Amino acid sequence: MLWYRFWLETRARFLTSLATVTIFCGVFVYHAEGLLRPQWKSGFNRLLFINQQFLVIMWILACVLLGMGGIVREKAVGTSSLTLSLPVRRATVLGVRVGVGLAEAIVLGVVPWLTVFVISAWAGMPISITQVGSYIVLLTGGGLVYFAMAVLVSSLVVGEYTAPAVAFGVVLLSVLVFDNWIPRFNAWRLVTGDFSIDRKTFLLGKHLPWPGILASLAVAALMVLASMLVVERREF
Amino acid sequence: MTNEAVILTQGLTKSYGNREAVRALNLSVGRNRITAFLGRNGAGKSTTIKVLLGMVRATAGGGTVLGKQITDKKANLDTRRRVAYVAEDKPLYGYMTVEQTISFARSFYSDWRTNVERQLLRDYELPTRQKIKQLSKGMRTKLALLLAFARRPELLILDEPSDGLDPVGIENLLQTLVAQSADGVTVFFSSHQIAEVERVADHVCILEKGGLVVDAPLDELRQSYRRIDLVFPFPAPEREFRISGVERIRTSGHQMSVLASRNAEALVERAHCLNAVSVEVAPVGLREIFLETVKEN
């Protein structure tokens, strides 16, 4: 029942984010598509790439919000003693929360792109499912590190509003720092497709940057593990 | 009733920085008893309970709950299966409905009694479809109590269980506590409502500044504590009455009031020897014992 509890806790945030992101992508692609005729082929591919840029911003914001919560936040809102009195390990509570959040983050990445796929086909300009799949893999595979970062921040920072503020700050800071100093390792660019896009055709390359995606997933896993250790040791 | 301790602590200490919230606490809560845990705000009652349940770590000392070490994480998990706990602020998830909260809690415990759950839902008149955040404080307290009483725990730990309840609710709660105890459940509860404690408790522990200052059966307290009001034909000789068992002396001119936890007879005899013109001995209620104890400390 822990999963059900976390679904109830996050469903408003999740459904609002899902509706916002999906409607935005659908409207953006549908309307811009009309504007770009008749050179739609490369123009439309470019449009999809731009769509991914906007989607990344919204998806990461949503992921940070979904990553908020947990026992540390509960301490701020006064429900931690109920959770801690349950016969469940703290790590299990966090694990289930992360599991529910991961599932929601993936759905948040898949549904908007499937909407774009369906709208394009319906408008007579079908796009390759491979391109759609690649964008989804980049978004969810490379971007889950932001969700994990939000989980870690919410395990370290107490306060209902302080934690999301710090998390958004860390995202911004990490993007700026990586972009200026070590752009090759900038997860933001990995997720947007900057590292894999062909600048002439605006199509994603056949070979996705798997080392980068796997490294990003590994860092995400480490962050979740660190969060578990923090929560296990923390006093409430 | 057996003397086996369900809760046992030895030198339990919990510090936050330089402040000792719990100070070398040696607590023993007997099985099948109703033990009241009294103390002023900030005396360390809630902290003690949190340490017992493994929510916070003890700085020094240790203890057992239901025979399991409180510092052992695995054992602590088992303890939480066997203990029902109602926290002071009655924490419940605001986004759940009453029905969802009950289903959620039920899923964790194999000792859940659906018939009791239904009965309490009726008795407490809880609106099952209403969200927790829309409930009044009293309703939240009732739901928190339902979650504890619907189980068959070995130990019930209640932190201010009557908080927010109306007189009818309090009466029902007290009856339930007695019934639970009769059913073999050990009850350990903290309260600021001394009148409630006096009605149901078998044993009283008073905590002051993190230390245990009273630990005795309620009947023993009632029998041993006496207030002796004395009038002398000359200024009251306070120093003559400072003997073992005297908790507090108040003098005003020729009058003197002595609160004694024992040796009341010796004090009366001494008063007669000192030619007291009036000697009145009266039993003392728990409220006075509590107030004098915490004031004294």
Short mmCIF file of C-alpha atoms in Angstrom, two decimals:
data_model
loop_
_atom_site.label_atom_id
_atom_site.label_comp_id
_atom_site.label_asym_id
_atom_site.label_seq_id
_atom_site.Cartn_x
_atom_site.Cartn_y
_atom_site.Cartn_z
CA MET A 1 0.00 0.00 0.00
CA LEU A 2 3.00 2.31 0.18
CA TRP A 3 2.90 2.77 -3.59
CA TYR A 4 -0.78 3.71 -3.34
CA ARG A 5 0.04 6.25 -0.67
CA PHE A 6 2.75 7.87 -2.81
CA TRP A 7 0.45 7.84 -5.83
CA LEU A 8 -2.18 9.73 -3.79
CA GLU A 9 0.50 12.09 -2.55
CA THR A 10 1.87 12.94 -5.99
CA ARG A 11 -1.07 12.44 -8.33
CA ALA A 12 -2.16 16.10 -8.37
CA ARG A 13 1.39 17.22 -9.21
CA PHE A 14 1.78 14.42 -11.75
CA LEU A 15 -1.54 14.87 -13.55
CA THR A 16 -1.16 18.65 -13.67
CA SER A 17 2.34 18.29 -15.10
CA LEU A 18 1.22 15.64 -17.57
CA ALA A 19 -1.67 17.74 -18.83
CA THR A 20 0.47 20.87 -19.10
CA VAL A 21 3.36 19.18 -20.91
CA THR A 22 1.16 17.16 -23.25
CA ILE A 23 -1.09 20.08 -24.21
CA PHE A 24 1.93 22.31 -24.72
CA CYS A 25 3.68 19.81 -27.01
CA GLY A 26 0.53 19.04 -28.96
CA VAL A 27 -0.39 22.69 -29.51
CA PHE A 28 3.21 23.72 -30.23
CA VAL A 29 3.81 21.06 -32.85
CA TYR A 30 0.36 21.36 -34.47
CA HIS A 31 0.44 25.13 -34.83
CA ALA A 32 4.11 25.50 -35.72
CA GLU A 33 3.72 22.75 -38.32
CA GLY A 34 1.29 24.93 -40.26
CA LEU A 35 3.59 27.90 -40.08
CA LEU A 36 6.55 26.05 -41.48
CA ARG A 37 5.01 24.72 -44.68
CA PRO A 38 6.08 24.15 -47.43
CA GLN A 39 9.71 23.45 -46.40
CA TRP A 40 8.36 21.18 -43.73
CA LYS A 41 10.76 18.27 -44.00
CA SER A 42 13.85 19.70 -42.33
CA GLY A 43 11.83 22.50 -40.81
CA PHE A 44 9.56 20.03 -39.10
CA ASN A 45 12.49 18.00 -37.81
CA ARG A 46 13.96 21.20 -36.43
CA LEU A 47 10.63 21.91 -34.84
CA LEU A 48 10.71 18.53 -33.10
CA PHE A 49 14.18 19.33 -31.82
CA ILE A 50 12.92 22.68 -30.48
CA ASN A 51 9.97 20.86 -28.95
CA GLN A 52 12.43 18.67 -27.07
CA GLN A 53 14.17 21.81 -25.69
CA PHE A 54 10.92 23.11 -24.25
CA LEU A 55 9.87 19.66 -23.11
CA VAL A 56 13.16 19.19 -21.24
CA ILE A 57 12.62 22.42 -19.30
CA MET A 58 9.07 21.46 -18.33
CA TRP A 59 9.93 17.80 -17.71
CA ILE A 60 12.81 18.66 -15.37
CA LEU A 61 10.66 21.16 -13.47
CA ALA A 62 7.99 18.47 -13.11
CA CYS A 63 10.60 15.86 -12.06
CA VAL A 64 11.95 18.17 -9.37
CA LEU A 65 8.42 18.62 -8.04
CA LEU A 66 7.80 14.85 -8.18
CA GLY A 67 11.08 14.22 -6.37
CA MET A 68 9.98 16.38 -3.46
CA GLY A 69 8.47 14.63 -0.47
CA GLY A 70 9.55 11.81 1.76
CA ILE A 71 10.11 11.56 5.48
CA VAL A 72 12.21 14.72 5.73
CA ARG A 73 9.43 16.81 4.20
CA GLU A 74 6.95 14.95 6.38
CA LYS A 75 8.87 16.20 9.37
CA ALA A 76 8.16 19.75 8.20
CA VAL A 77 4.44 19.08 7.71
CA GLY A 78 4.15 16.94 10.85
CA THR A 79 3.34 13.48 9.52
CA SER A 80 6.74 11.83 9.91
CA SER A 81 5.85 10.05 13.17
CA LEU A 82 3.01 8.20 11.41
CA THR A 83 5.32 6.97 8.65
CA LEU A 84 8.11 6.11 11.08
CA SER A 85 5.78 4.14 13.34
CA LEU A 86 4.83 1.80 10.48
CA PRO A 87 6.59 -1.57 10.48
CA VAL A 88 8.58 -0.68 7.36
CA ARG A 89 12.22 0.22 6.90
CA ARG A 90 12.92 3.83 6.01
CA ALA A 91 14.85 2.67 2.96
CA THR A 92 11.78 0.77 1.77
CA VAL A 93 9.63 3.87 2.15
CA LEU A 94 12.13 5.85 0.11
CA GLY A 95 12.49 3.03 -2.43
CA VAL A 96 8.76 2.88 -3.08
CA ARG A 97 8.57 6.67 -3.34
CA VAL A 98 11.39 6.66 -5.88
CA GLY A 99 9.70 3.81 -7.77
CA VAL A 100 6.41 5.70 -8.05
CA GLY A 101 8.25 8.90 -9.00
CA LEU A 102 10.28 7.08 -11.67
CA ALA A 103 7.17 5.60 -13.22
CA GLU A 104 5.53 9.03 -13.28
CA ALA A 105 8.65 10.66 -14.76
CA ILE A 106 8.77 8.06 -17.53
CA VAL A 107 5.08 8.54 -18.32
CA LEU A 108 5.74 12.30 -18.37
CA GLY A 109 8.38 11.70 -21.02
CA VAL A 110 6.48 9.14 -23.10
CA VAL A 111 2.96 10.61 -23.31
CA PRO A 112 3.87 14.06 -24.75
CA TRP A 113 6.03 12.48 -27.47
CA LEU A 114 3.35 9.93 -28.31
CA THR A 115 0.91 12.82 -28.56
CA VAL A 116 3.27 14.58 -30.97
CA PHE A 117 3.56 11.34 -32.96
CA VAL A 118 -0.22 10.93 -33.21
CA ILE A 119 -0.87 14.60 -34.04
CA SER A 120 1.79 14.58 -36.76
CA ALA A 121 0.36 11.46 -38.33
CA TRP A 122 -3.14 12.92 -38.14
CA ALA A 123 -1.92 16.17 -39.79
CA GLY A 124 -0.43 14.17 -42.64
CA MET A 125 3.22 14.62 -41.66
CA PRO A 126 4.09 11.39 -39.91
CA ILE A 127 7.38 11.30 -38.06
CA SER A 128 9.57 8.28 -37.58
CA ILE A 129 8.79 6.27 -34.46
CA THR A 130 12.55 5.77 -34.10
CA GLN A 131 13.02 9.53 -33.75
CA VAL A 132 10.24 9.65 -31.16
CA GLY A 133 11.78 6.70 -29.31
CA SER A 134 15.21 8.34 -29.34
CA TYR A 135 13.87 11.56 -27.90
CA ILE A 136 12.08 9.60 -25.15
CA VAL A 137 15.22 7.60 -24.33
CA LEU A 138 17.31 10.77 -24.13
CA LEU A 139 14.73 12.47 -21.98
CA THR A 140 14.08 9.69 -19.51
CA GLY A 141 17.42 7.86 -19.61
CA GLY A 142 19.55 10.97 -19.44
CA GLY A 143 17.20 13.13 -17.40
CA LEU A 144 16.37 10.87 -14.47
CA VAL A 145 19.51 12.23 -12.83
CA TYR A 146 17.53 15.43 -12.17
CA PHE A 147 14.77 13.45 -10.50
CA ALA A 148 17.36 11.63 -8.36
CA MET A 149 18.97 14.95 -7.50
CA ALA A 150 15.57 16.25 -6.33
CA VAL A 151 15.16 13.11 -4.17
CA LEU A 152 18.61 13.67 -2.65
CA VAL A 153 17.90 17.35 -1.95
CA SER A 154 14.57 16.44 -0.35
CA SER A 155 16.42 13.97 1.89
CA LEU A 156 18.92 16.59 2.98
CA VAL A 157 16.93 19.80 3.20
CA VAL A 158 14.10 20.20 5.69
CA GLY A 159 11.26 22.57 4.86
CA GLU A 160 8.19 22.34 2.72
CA TYR A 161 9.28 25.16 0.41
CA THR A 162 13.01 25.30 1.10
CA ALA A 163 13.69 21.91 -0.48
CA PRO A 164 12.10 22.66 -3.90
CA ALA A 165 13.76 26.10 -3.93
CA VAL A 166 17.16 24.51 -3.26
CA ALA A 167 16.50 21.77 -5.84
CA PHE A 168 15.64 24.28 -8.57
CA GLY A 169 18.74 26.26 -7.60
CA VAL A 170 20.93 23.16 -7.87
CA VAL A 171 19.51 22.33 -11.33
CA LEU A 172 20.22 25.83 -12.56
CA LEU A 173 23.66 25.91 -11.02
CA SER A 174 24.61 22.49 -12.41
CA VAL A 175 23.54 23.52 -15.93
CA LEU A 176 25.56 26.76 -15.73
CA VAL A 177 28.63 25.16 -14.17
CA PHE A 178 28.74 22.20 -16.57
CA ASP A 179 28.03 24.37 -19.60
CA ASN A 180 30.84 26.76 -18.77
CA TRP A 181 33.48 24.40 -17.45
CA ILE A 182 32.84 20.84 -18.65
CA PRO A 183 30.23 21.03 -21.44
CA ARG A 184 30.93 17.44 -22.54
CA PHE A 185 29.45 16.23 -19.28
CA ASN A 186 26.45 18.52 -19.27
CA ALA A 187 23.43 16.28 -18.70
CA TRP A 188 21.12 19.03 -19.90
CA ARG A 189 22.71 18.96 -23.38
CA LEU A 190 22.59 15.17 -23.36
CA VAL A 191 18.87 15.23 -22.64
CA THR A 192 17.97 17.91 -25.17
CA GLY A 193 19.69 15.94 -27.92
CA ASP A 194 22.44 18.51 -28.50
CA PHE A 195 25.07 15.78 -28.53
CA SER A 196 23.24 13.57 -31.04
CA ILE A 197 21.46 15.91 -33.47
CA ASP A 198 22.54 16.27 -37.10
CA ARG A 199 22.57 20.04 -37.63
CA LYS A 200 21.67 19.71 -41.33
CA THR A 201 18.73 17.33 -41.22
CA PHE A 202 17.82 17.94 -37.58
CA LEU A 203 17.43 14.22 -37.12
CA LEU A 204 18.85 12.37 -34.14
CA GLY A 205 21.74 10.12 -35.08
CA LYS A 206 21.28 6.37 -35.28
CA HIS A 207 23.65 5.88 -32.42
CA LEU A 208 22.47 7.39 -29.22
CA PRO A 209 25.10 8.57 -26.69
CA TRP A 210 24.77 5.44 -24.58
CA PRO A 211 27.88 6.01 -22.46
CA GLY A 212 26.45 9.37 -21.44
CA ILE A 213 22.99 7.90 -20.76
CA LEU A 214 24.43 5.04 -18.71
CA ALA A 215 26.71 7.38 -16.80
CA SER A 216 23.73 9.63 -16.07
CA LEU A 217 21.68 6.64 -14.86
CA ALA A 218 24.58 5.47 -12.70
CA VAL A 219 24.88 8.91 -11.09
CA ALA A 220 21.11 8.87 -10.54
CA ALA A 221 21.36 5.46 -8.85
CA LEU A 222 24.19 6.71 -6.63
CA MET A 223 22.12 9.73 -5.63
CA VAL A 224 19.17 7.51 -4.68
CA LEU A 225 21.52 5.28 -2.69
CA ALA A 226 22.96 8.32 -0.92
CA SER A 227 19.41 9.47 -0.13
CA MET A 228 18.66 6.07 1.42
CA LEU A 229 21.75 6.28 3.61
CA VAL A 230 20.87 9.81 4.69
CA VAL A 231 17.27 8.87 5.56
CA GLU A 232 18.35 5.72 7.42
CA ARG A 233 20.76 7.71 9.59
CA ARG A 234 18.71 10.82 10.05
CA GLU A 235 16.83 11.59 13.28
CA PHE A 236 13.20 12.63 13.16
CA MET B 1 -0.77 -8.75 36.39
CA THR B 2 2.89 -9.65 36.11
CA ASN B 3 5.98 -7.68 37.04
CA GLU B 4 7.70 -8.27 33.73
CA ALA B 5 8.80 -4.96 32.20
CA VAL B 6 7.48 -4.21 28.76
CA ILE B 7 9.52 -1.02 28.58
CA LEU B 8 12.84 -0.90 30.35
CA THR B 9 15.45 1.82 30.06
CA GLN B 10 18.81 2.17 31.75
CA GLY B 11 20.52 5.54 31.91
CA LEU B 12 18.73 6.61 28.77
CA THR B 13 19.96 10.01 27.69
CA LYS B 14 19.11 12.09 24.67
CA SER B 15 20.87 15.38 24.05
CA TYR B 16 20.30 18.00 21.40
CA GLY B 17 23.50 20.00 21.40
CA ASN B 18 24.09 21.09 24.99
CA ARG B 19 20.51 20.51 26.03
CA GLU B 20 19.63 17.18 27.62
CA ALA B 21 16.04 16.38 26.62
CA VAL B 22 16.16 13.06 28.48
CA ARG B 23 18.60 12.62 31.35
CA ALA B 24 19.79 9.21 32.58
CA LEU B 25 16.27 7.81 32.54
CA ASN B 26 15.66 4.51 34.30
CA LEU B 27 12.13 3.61 33.39
CA SER B 28 10.28 0.35 33.91
CA VAL B 29 6.77 -0.16 32.60
CA GLY B 30 5.08 -3.31 33.82
CA ARG B 31 3.06 -5.63 31.60
CA ASN B 32 -0.75 -5.32 31.57
CA ARG B 33 -0.68 -2.07 33.46
CA ILE B 34 -1.90 1.36 32.52
CA THR B 35 1.09 3.58 33.12
CA ALA B 36 0.70 7.34 32.95
CA PHE B 37 3.68 9.34 31.84
CA LEU B 38 3.34 12.85 33.19
CA GLY B 39 5.42 15.96 32.86
CA ARG B 40 5.34 19.56 31.86
CA ASN B 41 5.71 20.69 28.25
CA GLY B 42 9.29 20.04 27.22
CA ALA B 43 9.92 17.63 30.12
CA GLY B 44 11.09 14.99 27.64
CA LYS B 45 8.02 12.72 27.39
CA SER B 46 7.67 12.77 23.60
CA THR B 47 11.42 12.49 23.12
CA THR B 48 11.49 9.43 25.39
CA ILE B 49 8.71 7.82 23.34
CA LYS B 50 10.52 8.62 20.08
CA VAL B 51 13.71 7.05 21.40
CA LEU B 52 11.77 3.95 22.49
CA LEU B 53 10.31 3.62 18.99
CA GLY B 54 13.63 4.17 17.25
CA MET B 55 12.68 7.48 15.67
CA VAL B 56 15.61 9.18 17.35
CA ARG B 57 18.83 7.64 18.66
CA ALA B 58 19.76 7.75 22.33
CA THR B 59 22.91 9.73 23.10
CA ALA B 60 23.75 7.37 25.97
CA GLY B 61 22.22 4.44 27.78
CA GLY B 62 19.79 2.02 26.26
CA GLY B 63 16.73 -0.03 26.84
CA THR B 64 14.27 -2.59 25.60
CA VAL B 65 10.70 -2.49 24.37
CA LEU B 66 8.92 -5.86 24.45
CA GLY B 67 12.31 -7.42 25.12
CA LYS B 68 13.92 -5.97 21.99
CA GLN B 69 16.84 -3.57 22.12
CA ILE B 70 15.79 -0.11 21.03
CA THR B 71 19.11 0.47 19.30
CA ASP B 72 18.76 -2.64 17.09
CA LYS B 73 17.18 -1.56 13.78
CA LYS B 74 15.92 -5.03 12.84
CA ALA B 75 14.46 -5.63 16.27
CA ASN B 76 12.92 -2.19 16.14
CA LEU B 77 10.99 -3.16 13.02
CA ASP B 78 9.51 -6.11 14.88
CA THR B 79 8.71 -3.88 17.85
CA ARG B 80 6.73 -1.53 15.61
CA ARG B 81 4.64 -4.49 14.44
CA ARG B 82 3.69 -5.19 18.04
CA VAL B 83 3.24 -1.64 19.27
CA ALA B 84 0.41 0.75 18.41
CA TYR B 85 1.46 4.36 18.72
CA VAL B 86 -0.61 7.52 18.63
CA ALA B 87 1.63 10.56 18.41
CA GLU B 88 0.99 13.86 20.14
CA ASP B 89 0.06 15.82 17.00
CA LYS B 90 -2.06 12.93 15.60
CA PRO B 91 -0.21 12.82 12.28
CA LEU B 92 -2.31 11.68 9.33
CA TYR B 93 -1.86 12.21 5.61
CA GLY B 94 -4.02 15.20 4.69
CA TYR B 95 -4.53 14.09 1.09
CA MET B 96 -6.12 10.78 2.05
CA THR B 97 -9.75 10.22 2.94
CA VAL B 98 -10.71 8.52 6.20
CA GLU B 99 -11.46 5.32 4.27
CA GLN B 100 -8.11 5.40 2.44
CA THR B 101 -6.25 6.03 5.69
CA ILE B 102 -7.85 3.01 7.33
CA SER B 103 -7.14 0.77 4.30
CA PHE B 104 -3.56 2.01 4.24
CA ALA B 105 -2.97 1.28 7.93
CA ARG B 106 -4.77 -2.07 7.75
CA SER B 107 -2.39 -3.31 5.06
CA PHE B 108 0.59 -3.20 7.45
CA TYR B 109 -0.78 -5.22 10.33
CA SER B 110 -1.81 -8.83 10.48
CA ASP B 111 -3.48 -8.24 13.86
CA TRP B 112 -6.06 -5.84 12.39
CA ARG B 113 -9.61 -6.43 13.63
CA THR B 114 -12.13 -5.43 10.99
CA ASN B 115 -15.07 -5.83 13.38
CA VAL B 116 -13.47 -3.38 15.82
CA GLU B 117 -12.72 -1.01 12.95
CA ARG B 118 -16.40 -1.03 11.89
CA GLN B 119 -17.59 -0.61 15.47
CA LEU B 120 -15.29 2.34 16.09
CA LEU B 121 -16.24 3.94 12.78
CA ARG B 122 -19.84 3.87 13.96
CA ASP B 123 -19.06 5.00 17.51
CA TYR B 124 -16.81 7.84 16.43
CA GLU B 125 -19.16 8.84 13.57
CA LEU B 126 -16.24 9.37 11.24
CA PRO B 127 -17.11 10.57 7.70
CA THR B 128 -15.35 7.87 5.66
CA ARG B 129 -15.27 9.79 2.37
CA GLN B 130 -13.97 13.03 3.82
CA LYS B 131 -10.35 14.05 3.38
CA ILE B 132 -8.20 14.20 6.49
CA LYS B 133 -7.33 17.85 5.91
CA GLN B 134 -11.03 18.70 6.18
CA LEU B 135 -11.47 16.95 9.53
CA SER B 136 -11.68 18.77 12.84
CA LYS B 137 -8.98 18.20 15.47
CA GLY B 138 -11.29 15.97 17.47
CA MET B 139 -12.14 13.83 14.43
CA ARG B 140 -8.46 13.47 13.60
CA THR B 141 -7.80 12.32 17.16
CA LYS B 142 -10.63 9.79 16.89
CA LEU B 143 -9.25 8.44 13.61
CA ALA B 144 -5.75 8.17 15.07
CA LEU B 145 -7.19 6.26 18.02
CA LEU B 146 -9.17 4.00 15.69
CA LEU B 147 -5.97 3.09 13.86
CA ALA B 148 -4.44 2.05 17.18
CA PHE B 149 -7.45 0.32 18.74
CA ALA B 150 -8.44 -1.64 15.62
CA ARG B 151 -5.28 -3.65 16.11
CA ARG B 152 -4.43 -6.08 18.84
CA PRO B 153 -1.06 -4.72 19.92
CA GLU B 154 0.90 -5.91 22.92
CA LEU B 155 1.73 -2.34 23.84
CA LEU B 156 -0.23 0.85 23.27
CA ILE B 157 1.79 4.05 23.44
CA LEU B 158 -0.39 7.13 23.42
CA ASP B 159 0.95 10.67 23.50
CA GLU B 160 -1.78 13.05 24.69
CA PRO B 161 -4.58 10.76 23.46
CA SER B 162 -7.46 12.96 24.63
CA ASP B 163 -6.21 16.08 22.89
CA GLY B 164 -9.12 17.62 20.96
CA LEU B 165 -11.77 15.23 22.26
CA ASP B 166 -15.03 16.43 23.80
CA PRO B 167 -16.09 15.14 27.26
CA VAL B 168 -18.04 12.24 25.70
CA GLY B 169 -15.04 11.32 23.57
CA ILE B 170 -12.75 11.46 26.60
CA GLU B 171 -15.10 9.25 28.58
CA ASN B 172 -15.19 6.69 25.75
CA LEU B 173 -11.42 6.83 25.46
CA LEU B 174 -10.91 6.15 29.16
CA GLN B 175 -13.31 3.21 29.03
CA THR B 176 -11.48 1.85 26.00
CA LEU B 177 -8.13 2.14 27.75
CA VAL B 178 -9.44 0.17 30.72
CA ALA B 179 -10.95 -2.42 28.37
CA GLN B 180 -7.69 -2.73 26.44
CA SER B 181 -5.79 -3.25 29.67
CA ALA B 182 -8.29 -5.89 30.78
CA ASP B 183 -7.73 -7.53 27.40
CA GLY B 184 -4.04 -7.93 28.16
CA VAL B 185 -2.69 -4.84 26.42
CA THR B 186 -0.10 -2.74 28.22
CA VAL B 187 -0.97 0.94 28.00
CA PHE B 188 1.66 3.66 28.32
CA PHE B 189 0.27 7.13 27.87
CA SER B 190 1.27 10.69 28.42
CA SER B 191 -1.28 13.29 29.38
CA HIS B 192 -1.68 16.73 30.87
CA GLN B 193 -5.18 15.85 32.05
CA ILE B 194 -4.48 14.71 35.61
CA ALA B 195 -8.14 13.95 36.30
CA GLU B 196 -8.14 11.41 33.44
CA VAL B 197 -4.93 9.87 34.66
CA GLU B 198 -6.30 9.48 38.18
CA ARG B 199 -9.30 7.62 36.83
CA VAL B 200 -7.52 4.95 34.84
CA ALA B 201 -3.81 4.73 35.65
CA ASP B 202 -2.33 1.93 37.76
CA HIS B 203 1.11 3.43 37.79
CA VAL B 204 2.43 6.98 37.49
CA CYS B 205 5.78 8.20 36.22
CA ILE B 206 6.53 11.91 36.42
CA LEU B 207 9.27 13.31 34.27
CA GLU B 208 10.86 16.68 34.98
CA LYS B 209 13.67 18.21 32.95
CA GLY B 210 14.33 14.83 31.36
CA GLY B 211 14.68 12.95 34.64
CA LEU B 212 12.26 10.67 36.43
CA VAL B 213 11.12 12.26 39.69
CA VAL B 214 8.19 10.00 40.57
CA ASP B 215 7.79 6.33 39.68
CA ALA B 216 5.16 4.62 41.80
CA PRO B 217 1.79 2.88 41.71
CA LEU B 218 -1.05 5.42 41.90
CA ASP B 219 -2.56 3.74 44.97
CA GLU B 220 0.76 3.96 46.77
CA LEU B 221 1.00 7.66 45.95
CA ARG B 222 -2.50 8.24 47.24
CA GLN B 223 -1.78 6.38 50.45
CA SER B 224 1.59 7.88 51.20
CA TYR B 225 1.18 11.52 50.25
CA ARG B 226 -0.40 13.74 52.90
CA ARG B 227 -0.84 17.44 53.39
CA ILE B 228 -0.51 18.50 57.03
CA ASP B 229 -1.79 21.96 57.96
CA LEU B 230 -0.46 23.23 61.26
CA VAL B 231 -1.08 26.29 63.42
CA PHE B 232 1.33 27.24 66.21
CA PRO B 233 0.99 29.78 69.03
CA PHE B 234 4.29 31.26 67.88
CA PRO B 235 5.98 31.71 64.43
CA ALA B 236 5.95 28.35 62.63
CA PRO B 237 9.21 26.44 63.27
CA GLU B 238 9.87 25.38 59.68
CA ARG B 239 13.33 23.98 60.36
CA GLU B 240 11.97 21.42 62.84
CA PHE B 241 9.95 19.77 60.07
CA ARG B 242 12.67 19.32 57.49
CA ILE B 243 12.87 15.56 57.78
CA SER B 244 12.97 12.73 55.29
CA GLY B 245 9.76 12.44 53.25
CA VAL B 246 8.89 16.13 53.40
CA GLU B 247 8.50 17.41 49.87
CA ARG B 248 7.53 21.00 50.54
CA ILE B 249 6.89 23.36 53.45
CA ARG B 250 5.02 26.63 53.21
CA THR B 251 4.86 28.98 56.16
CA SER B 252 2.87 32.12 56.73
CA GLY B 253 3.22 33.63 60.20
CA HIS B 254 1.95 31.08 62.71
CA GLN B 255 0.62 28.75 60.01
CA MET B 256 2.49 26.05 58.18
CA SER B 257 1.54 23.60 55.43
CA VAL B 258 3.66 20.51 54.92
CA LEU B 259 3.45 18.14 51.95
CA ALA B 260 4.87 14.75 52.83
CA SER B 261 5.42 11.76 50.61
CA ARG B 262 5.96 9.61 53.72
CA ASN B 263 6.50 9.91 57.51
CA ALA B 264 3.20 11.75 57.98
CA GLU B 265 2.75 10.16 61.43
CA ALA B 266 6.17 11.31 62.58
CA LEU B 267 5.37 14.83 61.45
CA VAL B 268 2.07 14.86 63.35
CA GLU B 269 3.83 13.61 66.47
CA ARG B 270 6.47 16.30 66.11
CA ALA B 271 3.77 18.94 65.69
CA HIS B 272 2.10 17.82 68.93
CA CYS B 273 5.45 17.88 70.72
CA LEU B 274 5.94 21.46 69.54
CA ASN B 275 2.52 22.43 70.98
CA ALA B 276 0.74 22.96 67.67
CA VAL B 277 -2.74 24.32 68.37
CA SER B 278 -4.20 22.80 65.20
CA VAL B 279 -3.10 19.75 63.25
CA GLU B 280 -5.07 18.71 60.16
CA VAL B 281 -4.00 15.82 57.95
CA ALA B 282 -5.56 15.49 54.52
CA PRO B 283 -5.02 13.13 51.61
CA VAL B 284 -3.50 14.65 48.50
CA GLY B 285 -4.70 14.31 44.92
CA LEU B 286 -2.46 13.48 42.00
CA ARG B 287 -2.78 17.03 40.66
CA GLU B 288 -1.21 18.44 43.83
CA ILE B 289 1.47 15.77 43.89
CA PHE B 290 2.32 16.56 40.29
CA LEU B 291 2.36 20.33 40.76
CA GLU B 292 4.45 20.16 43.90
CA THR B 293 6.87 17.66 42.42
CA VAL B 294 7.58 19.64 39.29
CA LYS B 295 7.65 22.94 41.21
CA GLU B 296 10.09 21.49 43.71
CA ASN B 297 12.41 20.39 40.93
#
